[in-house]
Amino acid sequence: MSIIHCQLSIDFINNLVISFYLKCVEITLFTSVFFLFLPATMEPHLPKSWHMKQNIKLFTGNESRYLSENIALNAGMALGKSSCPRFADGEFEPCYEETIRGCYTFIIQSTFAPSDNLLELLLMIDAAKRASAYKVIAVMPYFGFARQDRKDRPRVSIGAKLIADMLSVAGIDRLITMDLHADQIQGFFNVPVDHLSAVAMFIPHIKQMGLEDIVIASPDTGGTKRANVFAKHLGTDMVICHKTRSKANAIDTMTLIGEVEDKDVIIIDDIIDTGGTIAKAADLMKSKGARSVRACATHAVLSGSAIERLEASSLDEVLLTDTIPLHTTSKKITVLTCAPLFADVIQKVFENKSISSSFI
């Protein structure tokens, strides 16, 4: 009798296990079919404004605050809080006054003189990496030392490559800049480089001037590619100035290749430093019969007495951008802001969108 009872108990347990197993299979199959009809992602749909504010932060170095505030305004955001206390000996220590953990952190700083601007940018990049920022993007409207892009004589440095290495070691994930002195500087980086152009700003402004017979001029042979872009979009001819130098910022001779008589000349350059090249080119154009002479340059370095030199030249107008602050005004100088362009590109980079529409 006990053996029969024992056998019945075993059969009952086996039936119970089999029933439980079949029920589990049934539930698993039902659940699998249910999940097939769910959307690919179950992340909550957040309003764009909330998403942007929580995951992207804009910061600025001290000398680029004028431009950074305008960029933030065009992007519909507020600049992040940061400070840069200084020690008695001139040493400084940039610090973020709010959390940037897990954020796309854009640091806006042009590296014009003094070199403190470059060091401040490097320290801000390092601080951001140590604060667990998700991505650190350097926004350098003006990339200093870009004129040192090659060894053009023995025993000189390639400053642009050194700056690229310093930025990379500091920890940038991306670089956004405008009108590098030489396009090949992009190849010095092993991270993405968004190389913007002021052409998209200057061309509409030039078209609104109502000039009758425009000719584009390059102040030297190295700038012919840049000038050719303007000539192509405006459908005009191009002339070239050939100059010789014995040393930096000193022109020995300059000759003109092309005709400018009775033309409205627009000289195209990336940088105006001392203003010597532009002023000499303008005087040369006027001596050859040009009706008017204007200059377009992206970066207003304007060292020393550059503004006085431009005002005393044959130039009718000088168009510049605000990649570098203009501390002295001039009746001949017109400044176009690049803030809307940088704000647009920053938002597109954050949203992983193409920025090709930002170019003409």
CSV table of C-alpha atoms in Angstrom, one decimal:
chain,number,residue,atom,x,y,z
A,1,MET,CA,0.0,0.0,0.0
A,2,SER,CA,2.8,2.4,0.9
A,3,ILE,CA,4.4,1.6,-2.5
A,4,ILE,CA,1.2,2.5,-4.4
A,5,HIS,CA,0.9,5.8,-2.4
A,6,CYS,CA,4.5,6.6,-3.1
A,7,GLN,CA,4.0,6.0,-6.8
A,8,LEU,CA,1.0,8.2,-6.9
A,9,SER,CA,2.9,11.0,-5.1
A,10,ILE,CA,5.7,10.9,-7.7
A,11,ASP,CA,3.2,10.9,-10.6
A,12,PHE,CA,1.4,13.9,-9.1
A,13,ILE,CA,4.7,15.9,-8.6
A,14,ASN,CA,5.8,15.0,-12.2
A,15,ASN,CA,2.5,16.3,-13.6
A,16,LEU,CA,2.7,19.4,-11.5
A,17,VAL,CA,6.3,20.2,-12.8
A,18,ILE,CA,5.2,19.6,-16.4
A,19,SER,CA,2.2,21.8,-16.0
A,20,PHE,CA,4.3,24.6,-14.5
A,21,TYR,CA,6.9,24.3,-17.3
A,22,LEU,CA,4.2,24.5,-20.0
A,23,LYS,CA,2.7,27.5,-18.4
A,24,CYS,CA,6.1,29.2,-18.3
A,25,VAL,CA,6.6,28.5,-22.0
A,26,GLU,CA,3.2,29.9,-22.7
A,27,ILE,CA,3.9,33.1,-20.8
A,28,THR,CA,7.3,33.5,-22.5
A,29,LEU,CA,5.8,33.1,-26.0
A,30,PHE,CA,3.0,35.6,-25.2
A,31,THR,CA,5.5,38.2,-23.9
A,32,SER,CA,7.8,37.8,-26.9
A,33,VAL,CA,4.9,38.5,-29.3
A,34,PHE,CA,3.8,41.5,-27.2
A,35,PHE,CA,7.3,43.1,-27.4
A,36,LEU,CA,7.4,42.7,-31.2
A,37,PHE,CA,4.7,45.4,-31.4
A,38,LEU,CA,6.5,47.9,-29.1
A,39,PRO,CA,8.4,50.8,-30.6
A,40,ALA,CA,12.2,50.4,-31.0
A,41,THR,CA,12.9,52.7,-28.0
A,42,MET,CA,11.0,53.1,-24.8
A,43,GLU,CA,12.8,56.3,-23.8
A,44,PRO,CA,10.3,59.1,-22.8
A,45,HIS,CA,9.8,61.8,-25.4
A,46,LEU,CA,11.1,64.9,-23.8
A,47,PRO,CA,10.5,68.5,-25.1
A,48,LYS,CA,13.5,69.7,-27.2
A,49,SER,CA,14.1,72.7,-25.0
A,50,TRP,CA,14.3,70.6,-21.8
A,51,HIS,CA,16.6,68.1,-23.5
A,52,MET,CA,18.9,70.8,-24.8
A,53,LYS,CA,19.1,72.6,-21.4
A,54,GLN,CA,19.9,69.4,-19.5
A,55,ASN,CA,22.6,68.0,-21.9
A,56,ILE,CA,24.5,70.9,-23.4
A,57,LYS,CA,26.5,73.6,-21.7
A,58,LEU,CA,28.2,76.7,-23.2
A,59,PHE,CA,31.2,78.2,-21.4
A,60,THR,CA,33.6,81.0,-22.3
A,61,GLY,CA,37.1,82.2,-21.6
A,62,ASN,CA,37.5,85.8,-20.2
A,63,GLU,CA,38.6,87.5,-23.5
A,64,SER,CA,35.8,85.9,-25.7
A,65,ARG,CA,32.9,86.7,-23.4
A,66,TYR,CA,31.7,89.5,-25.8
A,67,LEU,CA,31.2,86.8,-28.6
A,68,SER,CA,30.1,84.0,-26.3
A,69,GLU,CA,27.2,85.9,-24.9
A,70,ASN,CA,26.0,86.7,-28.4
A,71,ILE,CA,26.4,83.0,-29.5
A,72,ALA,CA,24.4,81.9,-26.4
A,73,LEU,CA,21.7,84.5,-27.2
A,74,ASN,CA,21.4,83.2,-30.7
A,75,ALA,CA,21.2,79.6,-29.5
A,76,GLY,CA,18.5,80.5,-27.0
A,77,MET,CA,20.6,79.4,-24.0
A,78,ALA,CA,22.5,81.0,-21.1
A,79,LEU,CA,26.2,80.8,-20.7
A,80,GLY,CA,27.4,78.4,-18.0
A,81,LYS,CA,28.8,79.7,-14.8
A,82,SER,CA,32.6,79.7,-14.5
A,83,SER,CA,35.3,81.6,-12.8
A,84,CYS,CA,39.0,82.2,-13.2
A,85,PRO,CA,40.7,83.4,-10.0
A,86,ARG,CA,44.3,84.7,-10.3
A,87,PHE,CA,47.2,84.3,-7.9
A,88,ALA,CA,49.5,87.2,-7.1
A,89,ASP,CA,52.1,86.0,-9.6
A,90,GLY,CA,49.7,85.9,-12.5
A,91,GLU,CA,48.9,82.2,-12.4
A,92,PHE,CA,45.2,81.5,-12.9
A,93,GLU,CA,42.9,78.5,-12.2
A,94,PRO,CA,39.7,78.2,-14.4
A,95,CYS,CA,36.8,76.6,-12.5
A,96,TYR,CA,33.3,75.5,-13.5
A,97,GLU,CA,30.7,76.7,-11.0
A,98,GLU,CA,28.0,74.2,-12.0
A,99,THR,CA,27.9,70.5,-12.8
A,100,ILE,CA,28.8,69.4,-16.3
A,101,ARG,CA,28.8,65.6,-15.6
A,102,GLY,CA,27.5,63.8,-18.7
A,103,CYS,CA,27.1,67.0,-20.8
A,104,TYR,CA,28.2,68.2,-24.2
A,105,THR,CA,30.5,71.0,-23.0
A,106,PHE,CA,31.3,73.7,-25.6
A,107,ILE,CA,34.2,76.0,-24.6
A,108,ILE,CA,34.4,79.2,-26.6
A,109,GLN,CA,37.7,81.0,-26.7
A,110,SER,CA,39.7,82.7,-29.5
A,111,THR,CA,43.4,82.4,-29.0
A,112,PHE,CA,44.6,85.9,-30.0
A,113,ALA,CA,47.3,87.6,-28.0
A,114,PRO,CA,48.1,87.4,-25.2
A,115,SER,CA,49.0,83.7,-25.0
A,116,ASP,CA,47.1,83.6,-21.7
A,117,ASN,CA,44.0,83.0,-23.8
A,118,LEU,CA,45.4,79.7,-25.1
A,119,LEU,CA,46.5,78.6,-21.7
A,120,GLU,CA,43.1,79.4,-20.2
A,121,LEU,CA,41.4,77.3,-22.9
A,122,LEU,CA,43.7,74.4,-22.3
A,123,LEU,CA,43.0,74.5,-18.5
A,124,MET,CA,39.3,74.7,-19.1
A,125,ILE,CA,39.4,71.7,-21.3
A,126,ASP,CA,41.4,69.8,-18.7
A,127,ALA,CA,38.9,70.8,-16.0
A,128,ALA,CA,36.0,69.7,-18.1
A,129,LYS,CA,37.5,66.2,-18.6
A,130,ARG,CA,38.2,65.9,-14.9
A,131,ALA,CA,34.6,66.9,-14.2
A,132,SER,CA,33.3,64.0,-16.2
A,133,ALA,CA,31.9,66.0,-19.2
A,134,TYR,CA,30.6,63.6,-21.8
A,135,LYS,CA,32.1,65.5,-24.7
A,136,VAL,CA,34.4,68.5,-24.7
A,137,ILE,CA,34.3,70.7,-27.8
A,138,ALA,CA,36.6,73.6,-28.3
A,139,VAL,CA,35.1,76.5,-30.2
A,140,MET,CA,38.0,78.7,-31.4
A,141,PRO,CA,36.6,81.4,-33.7
A,142,TYR,CA,40.2,82.6,-34.2
A,143,PHE,CA,42.9,79.9,-34.1
A,144,GLY,CA,46.1,81.5,-33.0
A,145,PHE,CA,49.6,80.4,-34.4
A,146,ALA,CA,47.9,79.3,-37.6
A,147,ARG,CA,50.4,81.2,-39.7
A,148,GLN,CA,53.1,78.7,-38.5
A,149,ASP,CA,51.7,75.8,-40.6
A,150,ARG,CA,55.0,74.6,-42.2
A,151,LYS,CA,58.7,74.9,-42.1
A,152,ASP,CA,59.4,77.6,-44.7
A,153,ARG,CA,63.0,78.0,-43.6
A,154,PRO,CA,65.5,75.9,-41.4
A,155,ARG,CA,65.3,75.7,-37.7
A,156,VAL,CA,61.7,77.0,-37.1
A,157,SER,CA,58.8,75.5,-35.3
A,158,ILE,CA,55.5,74.4,-36.8
A,159,GLY,CA,53.4,76.3,-34.2
A,160,ALA,CA,50.0,75.2,-35.6
A,161,LYS,CA,50.9,71.5,-35.1
A,162,LEU,CA,52.1,72.2,-31.6
A,163,ILE,CA,48.8,73.9,-30.7
A,164,ALA,CA,46.9,71.0,-32.2
A,165,ASP,CA,48.9,68.5,-30.1
A,166,MET,CA,48.3,70.6,-27.0
A,167,LEU,CA,44.6,70.7,-27.5
A,168,SER,CA,44.5,66.9,-28.2
A,169,VAL,CA,46.5,66.1,-25.1
A,170,ALA,CA,44.2,68.4,-23.0
A,171,GLY,CA,41.3,66.2,-24.2
A,172,ILE,CA,39.1,67.8,-26.8
A,173,ASP,CA,36.7,65.6,-28.7
A,174,ARG,CA,36.1,68.1,-31.5
A,175,LEU,CA,37.2,71.5,-32.8
A,176,ILE,CA,35.0,74.2,-34.3
A,177,THR,CA,36.9,77.1,-35.9
A,178,MET,CA,36.7,79.6,-38.7
A,179,ASP,CA,38.9,80.5,-41.6
A,180,LEU,CA,42.2,78.8,-40.7
A,181,HIS,CA,45.2,80.5,-42.3
A,182,ALA,CA,45.9,77.2,-44.1
A,183,ASP,CA,43.3,74.4,-44.7
A,184,GLN,CA,45.9,71.7,-44.1
A,185,ILE,CA,45.9,72.5,-40.3
A,186,GLN,CA,42.8,70.4,-40.1
A,187,GLY,CA,45.1,67.4,-40.8
A,188,PHE,CA,47.1,68.1,-37.6
A,189,PHE,CA,44.1,66.8,-35.5
A,190,ASN,CA,43.0,63.3,-34.9
A,191,VAL,CA,39.5,64.5,-33.9
A,192,PRO,CA,36.7,66.0,-36.1
A,193,VAL,CA,37.3,69.6,-37.2
A,194,ASP,CA,34.5,71.8,-38.3
A,195,HIS,CA,36.1,74.5,-40.4
A,196,LEU,CA,33.6,77.3,-40.9
A,197,SER,CA,34.0,80.1,-43.5
A,198,ALA,CA,33.0,83.7,-43.3
A,199,VAL,CA,32.1,83.6,-47.0
A,200,ALA,CA,28.5,82.8,-45.9
A,201,MET,CA,28.5,86.2,-44.0
A,202,PHE,CA,30.4,88.4,-46.4
A,203,ILE,CA,28.7,87.4,-49.7
A,204,PRO,CA,25.1,88.5,-48.8
A,205,HIS,CA,26.6,91.8,-47.4
A,206,ILE,CA,28.6,92.5,-50.6
A,207,LYS,CA,25.6,91.8,-52.8
A,208,GLN,CA,23.6,94.4,-50.9
A,209,MET,CA,26.2,97.1,-51.6
A,210,GLY,CA,24.9,97.6,-55.1
A,211,LEU,CA,28.4,97.8,-56.6
A,212,GLU,CA,28.5,98.1,-60.4
A,213,ASP,CA,31.6,96.2,-61.6
A,214,ILE,CA,33.2,94.1,-58.9
A,215,VAL,CA,36.6,92.5,-59.1
A,216,ILE,CA,38.0,90.3,-56.4
A,217,ALA,CA,41.6,90.7,-55.4
A,218,SER,CA,44.0,88.5,-53.4
A,219,PRO,CA,46.7,90.5,-51.5
A,220,ASP,CA,49.2,87.7,-52.1
A,221,THR,CA,49.6,84.4,-54.0
A,222,GLY,CA,48.9,82.4,-50.9
A,223,GLY,CA,45.4,83.8,-50.7
A,224,THR,CA,44.3,83.0,-54.3
A,225,LYS,CA,42.2,80.0,-53.3
A,226,ARG,CA,40.3,82.0,-50.8
A,227,ALA,CA,39.7,84.9,-53.2
A,228,ASN,CA,38.7,82.5,-55.9
A,229,VAL,CA,35.8,81.3,-53.7
A,230,PHE,CA,34.4,84.8,-53.5
A,231,ALA,CA,34.9,85.4,-57.3
A,232,LYS,CA,33.1,82.2,-58.0
A,233,HIS,CA,30.0,83.0,-55.9
A,234,LEU,CA,29.9,86.6,-57.2
A,235,GLY,CA,30.6,85.7,-60.8
A,236,THR,CA,33.4,88.2,-61.1
A,237,ASP,CA,37.0,88.3,-62.3
A,238,MET,CA,40.0,88.1,-59.9
A,239,VAL,CA,43.4,89.8,-59.7
A,240,ILE,CA,46.4,88.9,-57.7
A,241,CYS,CA,49.0,91.0,-55.8
A,242,HIS,CA,52.5,89.5,-55.8
A,243,LYS,CA,54.6,90.7,-52.9
A,244,THR,CA,58.1,89.9,-51.6
A,245,ARG,CA,59.1,90.0,-47.9
A,246,SER,CA,62.5,90.2,-46.3
A,247,LYS,CA,61.0,89.5,-42.8
A,248,ALA,CA,57.6,89.1,-41.2
A,249,ASN,CA,55.2,92.1,-41.3
A,250,ALA,CA,57.6,93.9,-43.8
A,251,ILE,CA,56.8,94.2,-47.5
A,252,ASP,CA,59.7,94.9,-49.9
A,253,THR,CA,57.8,95.1,-53.2
A,254,MET,CA,54.3,94.5,-54.5
A,255,THR,CA,53.1,94.2,-58.1
A,256,LEU,CA,49.6,93.7,-59.6
A,257,ILE,CA,48.6,90.8,-61.9
A,258,GLY,CA,45.3,91.7,-63.7
A,259,GLU,CA,43.2,94.8,-64.6
A,260,VAL,CA,41.3,96.9,-62.1
A,261,GLU,CA,40.7,100.2,-64.0
A,262,ASP,CA,37.2,101.5,-63.4
A,263,LYS,CA,36.4,98.5,-61.2
A,264,ASP,CA,35.1,98.2,-57.6
A,265,VAL,CA,37.8,96.1,-56.0
A,266,ILE,CA,37.3,93.9,-53.0
A,267,ILE,CA,40.5,92.6,-51.4
A,268,ILE,CA,40.0,89.2,-49.6
A,269,ASP,CA,42.2,88.0,-46.7
A,270,ASP,CA,41.8,85.9,-43.6
A,271,ILE,CA,43.8,88.1,-41.2
A,272,ILE,CA,44.6,91.8,-40.9
A,273,ASP,CA,47.5,92.1,-38.6
A,274,THR,CA,49.6,95.3,-39.0
A,275,GLY,CA,47.4,96.4,-41.9
A,276,GLY,CA,50.5,96.9,-44.1
A,277,THR,CA,49.6,94.4,-46.8
A,278,ILE,CA,46.0,95.6,-47.2
A,279,ALA,CA,46.9,99.3,-47.1
A,280,LYS,CA,49.7,98.8,-49.7
A,281,ALA,CA,47.4,96.7,-51.9
A,282,ALA,CA,44.7,99.3,-51.8
A,283,ASP,CA,47.1,102.1,-52.7
A,284,LEU,CA,48.3,100.0,-55.6
A,285,MET,CA,44.8,99.4,-56.8
A,286,LYS,CA,43.9,103.1,-56.7
A,287,SER,CA,47.1,103.9,-58.6
A,288,LYS,CA,46.0,101.5,-61.3
A,289,GLY,CA,42.6,103.3,-61.8
A,290,ALA,CA,40.3,101.4,-59.5
A,291,ARG,CA,37.0,103.2,-58.8
A,292,SER,CA,36.8,102.0,-55.2
A,293,VAL,CA,38.7,99.6,-53.0
A,294,ARG,CA,37.3,97.6,-50.1
A,295,ALA,CA,38.8,94.8,-47.9
A,296,CYS,CA,37.2,91.8,-46.3
A,297,ALA,CA,39.0,89.9,-43.6
A,298,THR,CA,37.8,87.4,-41.0
A,299,HIS,CA,40.1,88.0,-38.1
A,300,ALA,CA,40.8,91.6,-36.9
A,301,VAL,CA,44.2,91.1,-35.2
A,302,LEU,CA,45.0,94.8,-35.8
A,303,SER,CA,48.3,95.0,-34.1
A,304,GLY,CA,50.0,98.2,-33.1
A,305,SER,CA,49.0,101.2,-35.3
A,306,ALA,CA,47.0,99.0,-37.8
A,307,ILE,CA,43.8,101.0,-37.5
A,308,GLU,CA,45.6,104.3,-38.2
A,309,ARG,CA,47.3,102.7,-41.1
A,310,LEU,CA,44.0,101.6,-42.6
A,311,GLU,CA,42.4,105.0,-42.1
A,312,ALA,CA,45.3,106.7,-43.9
A,313,SER,CA,45.1,104.3,-46.9
A,314,SER,CA,43.1,104.4,-50.0
A,315,LEU,CA,40.5,101.9,-48.6
A,316,ASP,CA,36.9,103.0,-48.7
A,317,GLU,CA,35.7,100.4,-46.3
A,318,VAL,CA,37.0,97.4,-44.3
A,319,LEU,CA,34.6,94.5,-43.5
A,320,LEU,CA,35.6,92.4,-40.5
A,321,THR,CA,34.0,89.8,-38.2
A,322,ASP,CA,34.0,89.7,-34.4
A,323,THR,CA,36.1,86.6,-33.9
A,324,ILE,CA,38.5,89.0,-32.1
A,325,PRO,CA,37.1,92.0,-30.2
A,326,LEU,CA,37.5,95.4,-31.8
A,327,HIS,CA,38.6,97.8,-29.0
A,328,THR,CA,39.0,100.8,-31.2
A,329,THR,CA,36.3,102.0,-33.6
A,330,SER,CA,36.9,103.5,-37.0
A,331,LYS,CA,34.6,105.1,-39.6
A,332,LYS,CA,36.1,102.8,-42.3
A,333,ILE,CA,35.5,99.6,-40.4
A,334,THR,CA,32.2,97.6,-40.5
A,335,VAL,CA,31.9,94.5,-38.2
A,336,LEU,CA,29.7,91.6,-39.0
A,337,THR,CA,28.9,89.2,-36.2
A,338,CYS,CA,29.6,85.5,-36.6
A,339,ALA,CA,27.5,84.6,-33.6
A,340,PRO,CA,24.5,83.3,-35.5
A,341,LEU,CA,26.7,81.0,-37.6
A,342,PHE,CA,28.5,79.5,-34.6
A,343,ALA,CA,25.2,79.1,-32.6
A,344,ASP,CA,23.7,77.2,-35.6
A,345,VAL,CA,26.7,74.9,-35.9
A,346,ILE,CA,26.9,74.2,-32.2
A,347,GLN,CA,23.2,73.1,-32.1
A,348,LYS,CA,23.7,70.9,-35.2
A,349,VAL,CA,26.8,69.3,-33.8
A,350,PHE,CA,24.9,68.5,-30.6
A,351,GLU,CA,22.0,67.0,-32.5
A,352,ASN,CA,24.3,65.1,-34.9
A,353,LYS,CA,23.0,67.0,-37.9
A,354,SER,CA,24.8,67.9,-41.0
A,355,ILE,CA,26.4,71.3,-41.0
A,356,SER,CA,26.9,71.5,-44.8
A,357,SER,CA,23.9,73.9,-45.0
A,358,SER,CA,25.9,76.4,-43.0
A,359,PHE,CA,28.2,76.9,-46.0
A,360,ILE,CA,27.4,78.7,-49.3
